[in-house]
Short mmCIF file of C-alpha atoms in Angstrom, two decimals:
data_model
loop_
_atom_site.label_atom_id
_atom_site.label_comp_id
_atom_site.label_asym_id
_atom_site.label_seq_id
_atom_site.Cartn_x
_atom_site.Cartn_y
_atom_site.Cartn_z
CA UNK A 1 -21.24 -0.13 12.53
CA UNK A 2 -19.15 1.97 10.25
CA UNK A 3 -17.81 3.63 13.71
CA UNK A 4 -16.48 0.37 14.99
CA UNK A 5 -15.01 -1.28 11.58
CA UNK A 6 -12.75 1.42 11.52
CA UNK A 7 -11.59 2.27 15.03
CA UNK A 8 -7.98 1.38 15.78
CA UNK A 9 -7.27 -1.83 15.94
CA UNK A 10 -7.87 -3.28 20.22
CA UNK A 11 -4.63 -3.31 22.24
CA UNK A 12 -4.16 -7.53 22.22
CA UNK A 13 -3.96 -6.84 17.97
CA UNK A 14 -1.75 -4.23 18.78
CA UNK A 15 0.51 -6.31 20.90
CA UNK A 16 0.04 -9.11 18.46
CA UNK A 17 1.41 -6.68 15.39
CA UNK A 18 4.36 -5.18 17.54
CA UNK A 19 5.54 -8.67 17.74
CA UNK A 20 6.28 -8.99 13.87
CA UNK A 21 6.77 -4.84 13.87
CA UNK A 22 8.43 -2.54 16.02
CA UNK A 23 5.69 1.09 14.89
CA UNK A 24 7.89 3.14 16.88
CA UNK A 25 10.93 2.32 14.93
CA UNK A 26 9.46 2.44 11.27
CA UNK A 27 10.05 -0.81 10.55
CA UNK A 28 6.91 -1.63 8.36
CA UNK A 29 6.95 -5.32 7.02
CA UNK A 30 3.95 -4.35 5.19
CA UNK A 31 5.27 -1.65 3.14
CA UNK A 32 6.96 -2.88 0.02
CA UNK A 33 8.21 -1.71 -3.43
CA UNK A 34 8.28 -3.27 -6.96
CA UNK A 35 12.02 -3.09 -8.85
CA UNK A 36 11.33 -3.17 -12.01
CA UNK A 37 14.34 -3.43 -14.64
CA UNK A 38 12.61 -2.02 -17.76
CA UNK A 39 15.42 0.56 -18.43
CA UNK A 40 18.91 1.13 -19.33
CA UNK A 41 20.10 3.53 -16.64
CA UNK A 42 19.38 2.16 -13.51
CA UNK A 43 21.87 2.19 -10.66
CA UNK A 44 23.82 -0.92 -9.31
CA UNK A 45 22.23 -3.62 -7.19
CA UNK A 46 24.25 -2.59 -3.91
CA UNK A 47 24.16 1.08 -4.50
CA UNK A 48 20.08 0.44 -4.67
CA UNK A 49 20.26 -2.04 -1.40
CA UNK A 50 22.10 0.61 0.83
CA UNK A 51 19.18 3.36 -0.47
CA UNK A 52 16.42 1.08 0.76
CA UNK A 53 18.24 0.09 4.03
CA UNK A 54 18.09 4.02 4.69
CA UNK A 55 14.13 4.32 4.17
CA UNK A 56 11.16 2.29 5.68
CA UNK A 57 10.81 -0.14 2.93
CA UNK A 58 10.76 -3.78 4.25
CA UNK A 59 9.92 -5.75 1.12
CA UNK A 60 10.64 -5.28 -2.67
CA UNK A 61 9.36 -7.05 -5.51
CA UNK A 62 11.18 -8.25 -8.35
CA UNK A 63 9.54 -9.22 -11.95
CA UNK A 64 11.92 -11.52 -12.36
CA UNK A 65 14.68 -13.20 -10.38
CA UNK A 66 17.91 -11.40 -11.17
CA UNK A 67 21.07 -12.78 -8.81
CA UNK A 68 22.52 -9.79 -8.37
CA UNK A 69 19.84 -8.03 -6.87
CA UNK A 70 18.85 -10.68 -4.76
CA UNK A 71 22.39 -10.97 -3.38
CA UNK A 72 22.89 -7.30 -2.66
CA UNK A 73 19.50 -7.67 -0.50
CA UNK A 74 21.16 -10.56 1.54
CA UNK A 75 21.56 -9.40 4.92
CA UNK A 76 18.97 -6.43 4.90
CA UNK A 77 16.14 -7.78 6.55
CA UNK A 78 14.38 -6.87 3.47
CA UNK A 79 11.85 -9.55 2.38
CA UNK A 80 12.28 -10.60 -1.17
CA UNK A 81 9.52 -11.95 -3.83
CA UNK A 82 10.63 -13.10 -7.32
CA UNK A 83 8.79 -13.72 -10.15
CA UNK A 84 9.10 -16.49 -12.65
CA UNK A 85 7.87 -14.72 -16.55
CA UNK A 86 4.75 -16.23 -18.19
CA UNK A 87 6.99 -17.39 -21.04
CA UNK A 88 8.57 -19.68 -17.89
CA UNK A 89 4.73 -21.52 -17.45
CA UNK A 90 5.16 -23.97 -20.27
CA UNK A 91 7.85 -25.55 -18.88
CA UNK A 92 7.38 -25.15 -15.32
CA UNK A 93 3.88 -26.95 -16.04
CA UNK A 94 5.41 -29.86 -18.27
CA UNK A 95 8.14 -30.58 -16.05
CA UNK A 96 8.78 -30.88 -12.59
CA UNK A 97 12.39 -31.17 -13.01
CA UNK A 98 11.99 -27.74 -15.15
CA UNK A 99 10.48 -26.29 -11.38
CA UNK A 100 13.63 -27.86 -9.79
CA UNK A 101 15.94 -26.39 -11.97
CA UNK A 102 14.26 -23.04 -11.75
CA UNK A 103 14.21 -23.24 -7.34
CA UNK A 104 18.22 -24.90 -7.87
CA UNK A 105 19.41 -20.95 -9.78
CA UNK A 106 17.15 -18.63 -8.45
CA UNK A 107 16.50 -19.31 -4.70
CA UNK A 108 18.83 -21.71 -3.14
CA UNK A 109 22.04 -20.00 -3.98
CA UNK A 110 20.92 -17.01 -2.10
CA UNK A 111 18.34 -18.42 0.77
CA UNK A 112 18.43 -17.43 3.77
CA UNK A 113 20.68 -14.84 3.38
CA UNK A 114 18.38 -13.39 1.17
CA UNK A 115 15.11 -13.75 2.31
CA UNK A 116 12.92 -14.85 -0.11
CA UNK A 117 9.35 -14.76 0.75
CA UNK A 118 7.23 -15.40 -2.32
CA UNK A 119 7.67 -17.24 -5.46
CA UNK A 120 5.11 -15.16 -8.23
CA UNK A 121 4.65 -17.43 -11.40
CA UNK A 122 2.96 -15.33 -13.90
CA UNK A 123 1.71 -12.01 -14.50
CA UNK A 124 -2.35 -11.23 -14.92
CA UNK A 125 -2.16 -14.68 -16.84
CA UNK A 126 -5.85 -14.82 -16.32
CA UNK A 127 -6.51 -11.52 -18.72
CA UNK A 128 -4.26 -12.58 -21.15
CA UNK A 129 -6.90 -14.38 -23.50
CA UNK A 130 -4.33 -17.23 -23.64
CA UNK A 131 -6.15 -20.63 -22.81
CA UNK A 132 -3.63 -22.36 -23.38
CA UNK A 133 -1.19 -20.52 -20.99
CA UNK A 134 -3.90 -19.83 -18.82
CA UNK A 135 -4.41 -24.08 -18.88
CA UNK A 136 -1.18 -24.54 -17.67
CA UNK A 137 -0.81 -21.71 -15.13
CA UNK A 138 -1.79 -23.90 -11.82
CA UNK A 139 0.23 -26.64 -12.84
CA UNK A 140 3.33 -24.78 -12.80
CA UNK A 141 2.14 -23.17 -9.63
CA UNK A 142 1.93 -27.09 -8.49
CA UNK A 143 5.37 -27.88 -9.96
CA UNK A 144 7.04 -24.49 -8.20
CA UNK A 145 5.22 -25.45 -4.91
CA UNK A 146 6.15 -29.03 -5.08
CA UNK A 147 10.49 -28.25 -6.07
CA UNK A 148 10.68 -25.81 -3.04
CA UNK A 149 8.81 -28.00 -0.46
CA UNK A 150 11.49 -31.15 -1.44
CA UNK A 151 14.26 -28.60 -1.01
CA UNK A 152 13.08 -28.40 2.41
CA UNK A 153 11.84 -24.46 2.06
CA UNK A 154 7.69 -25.65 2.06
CA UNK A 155 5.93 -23.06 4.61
CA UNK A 156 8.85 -20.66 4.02
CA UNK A 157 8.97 -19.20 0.22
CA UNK A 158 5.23 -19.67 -0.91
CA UNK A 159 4.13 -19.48 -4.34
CA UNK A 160 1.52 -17.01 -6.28
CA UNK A 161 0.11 -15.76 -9.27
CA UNK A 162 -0.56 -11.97 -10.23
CA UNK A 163 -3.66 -10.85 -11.13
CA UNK A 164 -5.12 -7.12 -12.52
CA UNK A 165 -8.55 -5.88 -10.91
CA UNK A 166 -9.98 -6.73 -14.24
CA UNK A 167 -10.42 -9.98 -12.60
CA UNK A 168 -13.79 -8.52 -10.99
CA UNK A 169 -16.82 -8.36 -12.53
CA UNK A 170 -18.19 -6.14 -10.27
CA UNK A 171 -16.85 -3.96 -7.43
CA UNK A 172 -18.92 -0.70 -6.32
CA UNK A 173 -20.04 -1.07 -3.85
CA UNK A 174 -17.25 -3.18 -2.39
CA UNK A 175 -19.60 -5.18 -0.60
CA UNK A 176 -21.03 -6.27 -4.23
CA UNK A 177 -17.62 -7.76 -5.24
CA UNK A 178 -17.33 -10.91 -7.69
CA UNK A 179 -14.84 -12.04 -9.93
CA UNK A 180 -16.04 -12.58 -13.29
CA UNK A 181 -17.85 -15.46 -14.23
CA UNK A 182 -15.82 -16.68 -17.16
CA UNK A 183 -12.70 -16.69 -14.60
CA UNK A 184 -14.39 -18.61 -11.62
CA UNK A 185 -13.75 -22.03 -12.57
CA UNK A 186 -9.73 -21.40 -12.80
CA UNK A 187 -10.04 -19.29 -9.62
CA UNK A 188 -11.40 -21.96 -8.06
CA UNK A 189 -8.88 -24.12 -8.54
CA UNK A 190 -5.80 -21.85 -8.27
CA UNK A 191 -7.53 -20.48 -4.74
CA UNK A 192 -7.86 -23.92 -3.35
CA UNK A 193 -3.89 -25.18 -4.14
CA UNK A 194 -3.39 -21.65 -2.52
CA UNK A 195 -5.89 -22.36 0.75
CA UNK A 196 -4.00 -25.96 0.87
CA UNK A 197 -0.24 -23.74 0.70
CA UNK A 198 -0.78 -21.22 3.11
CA UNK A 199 -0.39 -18.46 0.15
CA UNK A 200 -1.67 -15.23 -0.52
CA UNK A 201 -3.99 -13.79 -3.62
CA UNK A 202 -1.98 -10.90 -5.35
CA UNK A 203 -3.89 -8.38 -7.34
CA UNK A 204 -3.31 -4.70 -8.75
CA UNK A 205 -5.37 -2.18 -7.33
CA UNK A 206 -4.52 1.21 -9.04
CA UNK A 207 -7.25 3.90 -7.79
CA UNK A 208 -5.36 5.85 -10.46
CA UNK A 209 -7.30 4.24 -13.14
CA UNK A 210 -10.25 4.73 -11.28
CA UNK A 211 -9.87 8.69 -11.52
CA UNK A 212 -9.31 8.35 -15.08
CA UNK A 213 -12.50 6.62 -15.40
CA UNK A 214 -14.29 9.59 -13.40
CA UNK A 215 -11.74 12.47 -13.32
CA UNK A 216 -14.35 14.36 -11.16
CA UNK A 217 -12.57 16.56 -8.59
CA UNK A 218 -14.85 14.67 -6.03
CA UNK A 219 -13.32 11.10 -7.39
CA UNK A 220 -9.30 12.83 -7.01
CA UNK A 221 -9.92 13.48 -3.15
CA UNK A 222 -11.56 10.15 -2.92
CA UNK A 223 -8.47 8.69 -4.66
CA UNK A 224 -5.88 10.41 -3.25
CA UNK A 225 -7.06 9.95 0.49
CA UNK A 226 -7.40 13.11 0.78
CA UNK A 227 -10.76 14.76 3.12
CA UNK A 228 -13.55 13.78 1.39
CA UNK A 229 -17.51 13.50 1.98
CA UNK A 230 -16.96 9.69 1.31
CA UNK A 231 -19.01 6.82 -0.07
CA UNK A 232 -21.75 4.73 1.48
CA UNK A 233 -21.62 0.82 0.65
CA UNK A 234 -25.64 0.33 -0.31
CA UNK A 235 -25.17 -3.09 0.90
CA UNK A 236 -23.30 -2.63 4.47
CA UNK A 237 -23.92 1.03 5.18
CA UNK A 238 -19.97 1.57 5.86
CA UNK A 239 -19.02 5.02 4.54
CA UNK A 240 -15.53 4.66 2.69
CA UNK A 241 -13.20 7.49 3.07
CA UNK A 242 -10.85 6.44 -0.10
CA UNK A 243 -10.94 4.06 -2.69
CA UNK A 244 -8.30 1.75 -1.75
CA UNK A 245 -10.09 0.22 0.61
CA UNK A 246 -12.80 -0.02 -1.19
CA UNK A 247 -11.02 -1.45 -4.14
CA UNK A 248 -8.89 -4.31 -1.65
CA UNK A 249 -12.77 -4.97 0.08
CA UNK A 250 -14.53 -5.72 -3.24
CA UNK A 251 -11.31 -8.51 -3.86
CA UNK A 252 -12.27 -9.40 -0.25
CA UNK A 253 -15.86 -9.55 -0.81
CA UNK A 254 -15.00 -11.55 -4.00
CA UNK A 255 -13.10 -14.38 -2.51
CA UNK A 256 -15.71 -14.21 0.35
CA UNK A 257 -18.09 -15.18 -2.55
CA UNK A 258 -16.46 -17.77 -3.42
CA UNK A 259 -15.83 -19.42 0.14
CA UNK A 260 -12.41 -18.28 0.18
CA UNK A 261 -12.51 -15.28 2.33
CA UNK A 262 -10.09 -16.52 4.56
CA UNK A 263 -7.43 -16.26 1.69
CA UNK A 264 -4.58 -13.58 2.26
CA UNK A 265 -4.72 -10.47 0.30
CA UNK A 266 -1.45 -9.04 -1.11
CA UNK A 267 -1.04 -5.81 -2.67
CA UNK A 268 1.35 -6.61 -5.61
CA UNK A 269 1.34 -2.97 -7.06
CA UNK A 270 -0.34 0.13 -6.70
CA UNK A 271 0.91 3.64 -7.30
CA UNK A 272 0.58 6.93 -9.07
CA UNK A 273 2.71 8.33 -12.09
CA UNK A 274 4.21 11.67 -11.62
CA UNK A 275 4.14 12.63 -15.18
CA UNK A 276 1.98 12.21 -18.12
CA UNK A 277 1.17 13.24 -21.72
CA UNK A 278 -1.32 16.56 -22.11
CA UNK A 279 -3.90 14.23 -22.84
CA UNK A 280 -3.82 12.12 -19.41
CA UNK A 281 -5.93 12.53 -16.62
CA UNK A 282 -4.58 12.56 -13.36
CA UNK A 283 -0.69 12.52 -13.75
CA UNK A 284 1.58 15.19 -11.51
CA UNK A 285 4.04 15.71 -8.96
CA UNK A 286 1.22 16.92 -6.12
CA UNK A 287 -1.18 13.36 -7.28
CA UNK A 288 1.64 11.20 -6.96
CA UNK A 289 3.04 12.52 -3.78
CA UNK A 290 -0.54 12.64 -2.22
CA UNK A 291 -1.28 9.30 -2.78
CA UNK A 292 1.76 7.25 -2.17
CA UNK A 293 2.22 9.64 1.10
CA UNK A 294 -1.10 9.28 2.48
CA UNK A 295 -0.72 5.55 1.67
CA UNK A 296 2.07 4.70 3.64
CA UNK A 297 0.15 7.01 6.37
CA UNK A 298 -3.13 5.31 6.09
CA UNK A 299 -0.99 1.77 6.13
CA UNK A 300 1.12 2.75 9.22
CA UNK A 301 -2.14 3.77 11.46
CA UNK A 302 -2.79 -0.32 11.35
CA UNK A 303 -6.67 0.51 10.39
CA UNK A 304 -6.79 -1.71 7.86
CA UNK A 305 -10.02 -1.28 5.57
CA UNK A 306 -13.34 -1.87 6.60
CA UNK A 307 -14.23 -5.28 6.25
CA UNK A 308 -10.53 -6.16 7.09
CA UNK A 309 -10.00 -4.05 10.32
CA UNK A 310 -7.58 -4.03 12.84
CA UNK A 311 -4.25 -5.17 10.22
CA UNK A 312 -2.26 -3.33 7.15
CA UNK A 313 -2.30 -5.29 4.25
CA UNK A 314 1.20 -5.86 2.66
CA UNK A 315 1.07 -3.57 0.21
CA UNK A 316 3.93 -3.14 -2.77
CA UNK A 317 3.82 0.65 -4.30
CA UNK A 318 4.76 0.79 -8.35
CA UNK A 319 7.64 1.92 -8.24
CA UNK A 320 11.07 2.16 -6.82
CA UNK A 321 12.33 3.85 -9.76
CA UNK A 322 11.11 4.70 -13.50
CA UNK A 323 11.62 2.13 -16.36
CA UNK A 324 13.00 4.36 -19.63
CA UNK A 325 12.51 1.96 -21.67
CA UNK A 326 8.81 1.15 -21.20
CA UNK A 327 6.55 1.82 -24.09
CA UNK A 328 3.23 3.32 -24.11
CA UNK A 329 2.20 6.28 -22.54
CA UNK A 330 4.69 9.16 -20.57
CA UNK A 331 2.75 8.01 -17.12
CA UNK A 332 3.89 4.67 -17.80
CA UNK A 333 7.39 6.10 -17.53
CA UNK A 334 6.97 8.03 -14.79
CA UNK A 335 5.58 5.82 -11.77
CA UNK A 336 9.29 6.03 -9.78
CA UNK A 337 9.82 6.85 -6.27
CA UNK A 338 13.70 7.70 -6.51
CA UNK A 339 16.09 8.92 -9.71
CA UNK A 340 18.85 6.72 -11.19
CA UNK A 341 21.46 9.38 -9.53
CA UNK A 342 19.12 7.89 -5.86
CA UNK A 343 17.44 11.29 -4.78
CA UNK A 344 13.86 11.34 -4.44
CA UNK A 345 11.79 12.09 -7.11
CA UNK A 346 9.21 12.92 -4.31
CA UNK A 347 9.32 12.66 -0.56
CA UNK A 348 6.12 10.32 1.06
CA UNK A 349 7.65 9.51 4.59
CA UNK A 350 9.70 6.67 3.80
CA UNK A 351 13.06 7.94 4.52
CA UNK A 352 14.03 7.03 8.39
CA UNK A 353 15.73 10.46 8.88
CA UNK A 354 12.33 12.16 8.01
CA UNK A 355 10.09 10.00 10.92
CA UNK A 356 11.10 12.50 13.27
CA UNK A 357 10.97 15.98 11.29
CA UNK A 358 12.12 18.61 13.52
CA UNK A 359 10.67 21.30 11.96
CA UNK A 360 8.39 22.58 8.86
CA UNK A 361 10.70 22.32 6.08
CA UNK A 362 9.22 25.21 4.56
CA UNK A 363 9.26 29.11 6.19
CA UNK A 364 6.33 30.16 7.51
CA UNK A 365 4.89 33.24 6.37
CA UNK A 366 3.40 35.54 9.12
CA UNK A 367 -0.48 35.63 8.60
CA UNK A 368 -3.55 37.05 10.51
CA UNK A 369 -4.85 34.55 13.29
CA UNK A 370 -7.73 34.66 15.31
CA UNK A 371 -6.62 35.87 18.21
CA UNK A 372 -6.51 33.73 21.34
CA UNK A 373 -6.80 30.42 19.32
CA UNK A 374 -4.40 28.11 19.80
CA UNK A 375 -5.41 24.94 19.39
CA UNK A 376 -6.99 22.70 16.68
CA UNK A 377 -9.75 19.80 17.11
CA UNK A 378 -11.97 17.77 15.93
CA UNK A 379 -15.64 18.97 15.81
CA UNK A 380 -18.41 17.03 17.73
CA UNK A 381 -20.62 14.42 16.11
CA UNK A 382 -17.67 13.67 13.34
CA UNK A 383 -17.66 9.88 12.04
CA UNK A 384 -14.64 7.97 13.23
CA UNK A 385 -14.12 7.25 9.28
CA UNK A 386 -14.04 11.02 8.51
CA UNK A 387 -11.52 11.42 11.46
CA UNK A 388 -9.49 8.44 10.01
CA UNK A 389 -8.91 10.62 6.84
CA UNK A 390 -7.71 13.65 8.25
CA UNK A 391 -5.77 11.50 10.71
CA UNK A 392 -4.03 9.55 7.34
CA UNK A 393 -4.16 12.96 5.70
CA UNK A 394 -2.35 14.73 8.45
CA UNK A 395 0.34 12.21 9.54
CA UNK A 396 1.56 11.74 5.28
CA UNK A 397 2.29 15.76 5.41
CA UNK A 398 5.77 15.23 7.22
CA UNK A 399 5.25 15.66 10.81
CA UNK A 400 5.77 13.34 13.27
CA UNK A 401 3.16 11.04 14.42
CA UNK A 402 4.82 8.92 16.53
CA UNK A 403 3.65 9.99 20.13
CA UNK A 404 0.15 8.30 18.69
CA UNK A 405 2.14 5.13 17.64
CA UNK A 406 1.84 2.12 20.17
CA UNK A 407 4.44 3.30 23.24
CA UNK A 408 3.96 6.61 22.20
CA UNK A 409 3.02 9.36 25.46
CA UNK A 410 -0.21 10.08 23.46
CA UNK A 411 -0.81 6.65 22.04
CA UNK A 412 -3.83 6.16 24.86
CA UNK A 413 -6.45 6.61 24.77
CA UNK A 414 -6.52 4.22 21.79
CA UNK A 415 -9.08 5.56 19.78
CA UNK A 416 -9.60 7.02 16.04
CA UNK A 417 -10.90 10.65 17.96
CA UNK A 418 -8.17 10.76 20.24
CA UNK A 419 -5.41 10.18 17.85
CA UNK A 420 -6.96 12.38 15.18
CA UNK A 421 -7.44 15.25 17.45
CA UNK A 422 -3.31 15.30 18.21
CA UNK A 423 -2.40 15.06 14.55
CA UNK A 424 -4.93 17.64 13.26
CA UNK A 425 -3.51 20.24 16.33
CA UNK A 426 0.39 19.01 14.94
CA UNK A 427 -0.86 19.64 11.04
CA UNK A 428 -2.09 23.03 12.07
CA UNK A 429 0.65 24.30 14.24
CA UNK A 430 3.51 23.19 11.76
CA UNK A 431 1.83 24.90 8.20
CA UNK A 432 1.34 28.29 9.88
CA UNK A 433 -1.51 28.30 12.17
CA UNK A 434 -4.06 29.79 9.49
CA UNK A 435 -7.80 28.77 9.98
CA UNK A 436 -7.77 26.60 6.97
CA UNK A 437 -5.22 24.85 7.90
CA UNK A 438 -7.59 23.50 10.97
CA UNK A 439 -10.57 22.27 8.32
CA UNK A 440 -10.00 19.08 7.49
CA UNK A 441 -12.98 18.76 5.10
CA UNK A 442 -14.85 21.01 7.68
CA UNK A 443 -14.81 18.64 10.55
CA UNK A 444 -12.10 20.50 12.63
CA UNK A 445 -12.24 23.60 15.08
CA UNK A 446 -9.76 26.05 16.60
CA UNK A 447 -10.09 26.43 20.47
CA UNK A 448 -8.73 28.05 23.53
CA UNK A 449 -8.93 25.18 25.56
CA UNK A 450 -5.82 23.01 25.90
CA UNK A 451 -6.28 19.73 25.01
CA UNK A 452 -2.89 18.36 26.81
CA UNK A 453 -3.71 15.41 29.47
CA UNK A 454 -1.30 13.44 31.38
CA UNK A 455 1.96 13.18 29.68
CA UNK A 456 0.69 14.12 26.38
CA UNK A 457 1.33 17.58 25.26
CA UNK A 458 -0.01 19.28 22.10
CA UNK A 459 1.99 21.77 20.93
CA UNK A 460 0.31 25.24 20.50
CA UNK A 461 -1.17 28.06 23.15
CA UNK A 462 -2.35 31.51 22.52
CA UNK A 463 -1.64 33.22 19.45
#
């Protein structure tokens, strides 16, 4: 069962996805970014829309709905979601004309040129102990909703709401997954003017929090998609190889619950901070790179997660750069992807002059090899969902993937084993050809015999 869940997706999804997607081109609708503006040194709009249109990026979110971001991103291709502030609910719920007002500045100067996808009202209003801003949350929803379908935009820029993970009661195993009962009447209520709109439920999964919860070495790998001996759902028996999924399939399980499961899911941040104080758990350079990398990797094999195979969930990653002027904690400083100068703070496969990598970027030190070995595989009897995380952990370490895309020469057979086996044997040959580099959590194996068929090649031979 756990086999087929996560097997790559059949070839009439495929087909269906490269419709909206070209793989073999990067262009990944479902990989987004949140701009926040939390800081006094951030670089202009257009110098910030030319540094996305060079990397993979294909939505960003704003917090708010600042004009000249949104019309530097005319023209990009680069879908857009704005946010009205929960001190905007009060009179966006009062007044319809307030909701007209709001659509008339912030969406119909700049749409379609800019393409606004998503109107967000609110942020984790639900956990903010506020009844009476909580009270008048879905009426402002209803007021947004109703001024952008009478400026003739209905079924084009939806509207949403927010919403932390604290939202869930429960949600290990992800099967077990309800949202808390004090919250279910709202949610009933906000889900069903959603169902009726066509729009998605946006929540915050950080499996960062998660590891500081249970900073067991164990719980990192898990986190960080990384090989891992993965965790058995009591109530499905699906093995889950990291903890996003399992975090997005408890929300699933939740609205499921609730007779909403057929309710879009929507990513609105997740990410990892780079720095931290000496007293936080978790925080570094290597964390941060790991996850958002093997992210984007595990997003771009069009997997999905368990109980949602066979599609990537749009997914926004906190952040595109840091906000210097957010209080709390360092990590809460330290969540950006780029600098204010535009480097990178990190590389995770985003930029579109590193999908085809045309060599290790680092210098590979001559080591001892077993002699005659020249290939790496999988072992026999390995899990497909075992095979899926070395495949996401191999193809987020910067080599190129793309014969296993759709159109690629190794893309068939279209199976997890197939397409794990050819990015395990790329992994090893690029990092030096040392036996550990063909592990992979111990389901891996050097051999002489070449694995090449038809017009796919692996790279490799006798050493």
């Amino acid at each position: 069962m756990a086999a087929s869940l996560l097997s790559i997706p059949s070839s009439l999804s495929l087909l269906l996805l490269l419709l909206h997607a070209s793989p073999l081109a990067f262009s990944q609708s479902f990989v987004g970014v949140n701009y926040g503006q939390v800081a006094d040194n951030l670089p202009p709009p257009e110098s910030t829309a030319k540094l996305l249109a060079s990397t993979t990026i294909g939505k960003v979110r704003l917090y708010g709905a600042d004009p000249a971001i949104i019309r530097a991103l005319a023209d990009t291709g680069i879908g857009i979601v704005i946010g009205a502030a929960n001190g905007d609910i009060p009179s966006l719920a009062s007044d319809p004309a307030a909701a007209a007002r709001w659509v008339g500045a912030n969406i119909l100067p700049f749409y379609p040129a800019s393409d606004i996808t998503l109107v967000t009202v609110g942020n984790e209003v639900l956990m903010s102990n506020d009844e009476n801003l909580i009270s008048q949350l879905l009426p402002a929803m209803r007021n947004m909703q109703g001024a952008i379908t009478a400026a003739g935009l209905g079924g084009k820029v939806r509207v949403s709401s927010v919403h932390a993970m604290s939202l869930l009661s429960q949600s290990d195993p992800p099967s077990s997954g309800l949202f808390h009962p004090s919250f279910e009447g709202r949610l009933r209520d906000l889900l069903e003017f959603q169902r009726e709109n066509g729009s998605p439920l946006a929540i915050n999964p950080y499996p960062f929090f998660a590891y500081q919860s249970d900073p067991r070495p164990e719980t990192l790998a898990f986190c960080l998609f990384q090989p891992n001996a993965g965790r058995v759902d009591s109530g499905t028996g699906i093995k889950y190889m990291n903890m996003f999924d399992a975090q997005v399939d408890a929300v699933y399980s939740a609205l499921k619950a609730l007779g909403y499961k057929d309710i879009e899911i929507v990513v609105a941040e997740t990410g990892w901070p780079y720095n931290g104080d000496s007293n936080e758990v978790g925080p570094s350079v290597e964390n941060a790179k790991a996850y958002n990398g093997n992210l984007v990797a595990h997003l771009r094999s069009l997997v999905g997660t368990p109980l949602m195979p066979g599609k990537s969930v749009d997914t926004y990653i906190f952040a595109l750069y840091d906000e210097d002027l957010k209080p709390g904690p360092t990590s809460e400083r330290s969540f950006g992807l780029f600098k204010p100068d535009l480097t990178m703070a990190y590389g995770i496969g985003i930029s579109k002059s590193s999908q085809t990598p045309a060599s290790p970027t680092a210098p590979v030190t001559p080591t001892p090899k077993p002699t005659g070995m020249g290939w790496c595989v999988p072992k026999s009897g390995v899990s497909d969902a075992q095979l899926q995380a070395g495949l996401d952990y191999a193809c987020s370490q910067n080599i190129d993937c793309s014969p296993i895309q759709p159109g690629g020469a190794c893309f068939d057979p279209n199976t997890v084993a197939s397409h794990a086996a050819f990015a395990m044997n790329l992994y090893y040959q690029t990092t030096g050809k040392n036996p550990w580099n063909c592990d992979f959590s111990q389901t891996a194996t050097l051999t002489t015999n070449n694995p090449s068929y038809n017009g796919c090649v692996y790279p490799g031979g006798s050493t």
